Short mmCIF file of C-alpha atoms in Angstrom, two decimals:
data_model
loop_
_atom_site.label_atom_id
_atom_site.label_comp_id
_atom_site.label_asym_id
_atom_site.label_seq_id
_atom_site.Cartn_x
_atom_site.Cartn_y
_atom_site.Cartn_z
CA MET A 1 -0.01 -0.03 -0.11
CA ARG A 2 1.24 3.44 -0.82
CA VAL A 3 0.11 6.57 1.08
CA ASN A 4 1.09 9.95 0.15
CA ALA A 5 -0.41 13.51 1.04
CA MET A 6 -1.09 16.58 -1.07
CA CYS A 7 -0.50 19.83 0.98
CA PRO A 8 -1.96 22.69 -0.91
CA GLY A 9 -1.24 26.30 0.20
CA LEU A 10 -3.51 29.24 -0.15
CA VAL A 11 -6.02 28.19 -2.87
CA GLU A 12 -7.27 30.89 -5.32
CA GLU A 13 -10.99 30.07 -4.41
CA SER A 14 -10.47 29.87 -0.66
CA VAL A 15 -13.07 31.08 1.89
CA ALA A 16 -10.76 33.69 3.33
CA THR A 17 -11.66 37.39 2.93
CA GLU A 18 -10.10 39.40 0.24
CA ALA A 19 -8.06 41.20 2.89
CA GLU A 20 -6.71 37.93 4.31
CA ARG A 21 -6.03 36.57 0.90
CA LYS A 22 -4.07 39.67 -0.07
CA ALA A 23 -2.03 39.45 3.15
CA MET A 24 -1.20 35.95 2.71
CA ALA A 25 -0.38 36.32 -1.07
CA GLU A 26 2.30 38.74 -0.11
CA GLN A 27 4.06 35.91 1.88
CA ILE A 28 4.01 33.52 -1.09
CA PRO A 29 7.17 33.63 -3.25
CA LEU A 30 5.14 32.86 -6.40
CA GLY A 31 3.15 36.05 -5.49
CA ARG A 32 -0.38 34.61 -5.81
CA PRO A 33 -2.56 31.79 -4.38
CA VAL A 34 -2.44 28.35 -6.00
CA ARG A 35 -5.22 27.49 -8.75
CA PRO A 36 -7.31 24.52 -8.15
CA GLN A 37 -6.28 23.18 -11.75
CA GLU A 38 -2.54 23.24 -10.50
CA ILE A 39 -3.54 20.99 -7.54
CA ALA A 40 -5.46 18.73 -9.78
CA LYS A 41 -2.46 18.40 -12.30
CA THR A 42 -0.15 17.41 -9.42
CA VAL A 43 -2.68 14.86 -8.17
CA ARG A 44 -3.14 13.31 -11.45
CA ARG A 45 0.69 13.07 -11.95
CA LEU A 46 1.00 11.59 -8.49
CA ILE A 47 -1.57 8.95 -9.35
CA ASN A 48 -0.32 8.17 -12.93
CA ASP A 49 3.42 8.77 -12.98
CA SER A 50 4.88 8.50 -9.52
CA PRO A 51 7.36 5.63 -8.85
CA GLU A 52 5.85 2.60 -7.18
CA SER A 53 8.44 3.00 -4.35
CA MET A 54 7.15 6.51 -3.45
CA THR A 55 5.27 6.39 -0.28
CA GLY A 56 4.94 8.53 2.91
CA SER A 57 5.48 11.73 0.88
CA LEU A 58 4.06 15.08 1.55
CA ILE A 59 3.79 16.97 -1.73
CA ALA A 60 3.39 20.74 -1.22
CA VAL A 61 1.58 22.65 -4.04
CA SER A 62 1.95 26.11 -2.46
CA GLY A 63 3.75 28.37 -4.63
CA GLY A 64 6.63 28.17 -2.24
CA TRP A 65 4.60 29.36 0.78
CA GLU A 66 6.02 27.73 3.97
CA TYR A 67 3.31 26.84 6.57
#
């Protein structure tokens, strides 16, 4: 069995207020929230193309934002 985790950062369509999103976006090296389709592409690649020996990994899709 393989178990990996996707750790998205601030998502473009989050429930945060506009002021909260702007303040958080200033802390993201990419300069913007992550788009839902970027998370989906990463999940798709993890499911289809990841090595069979890859397990116990935390994959951050965060634009460089550190939690």
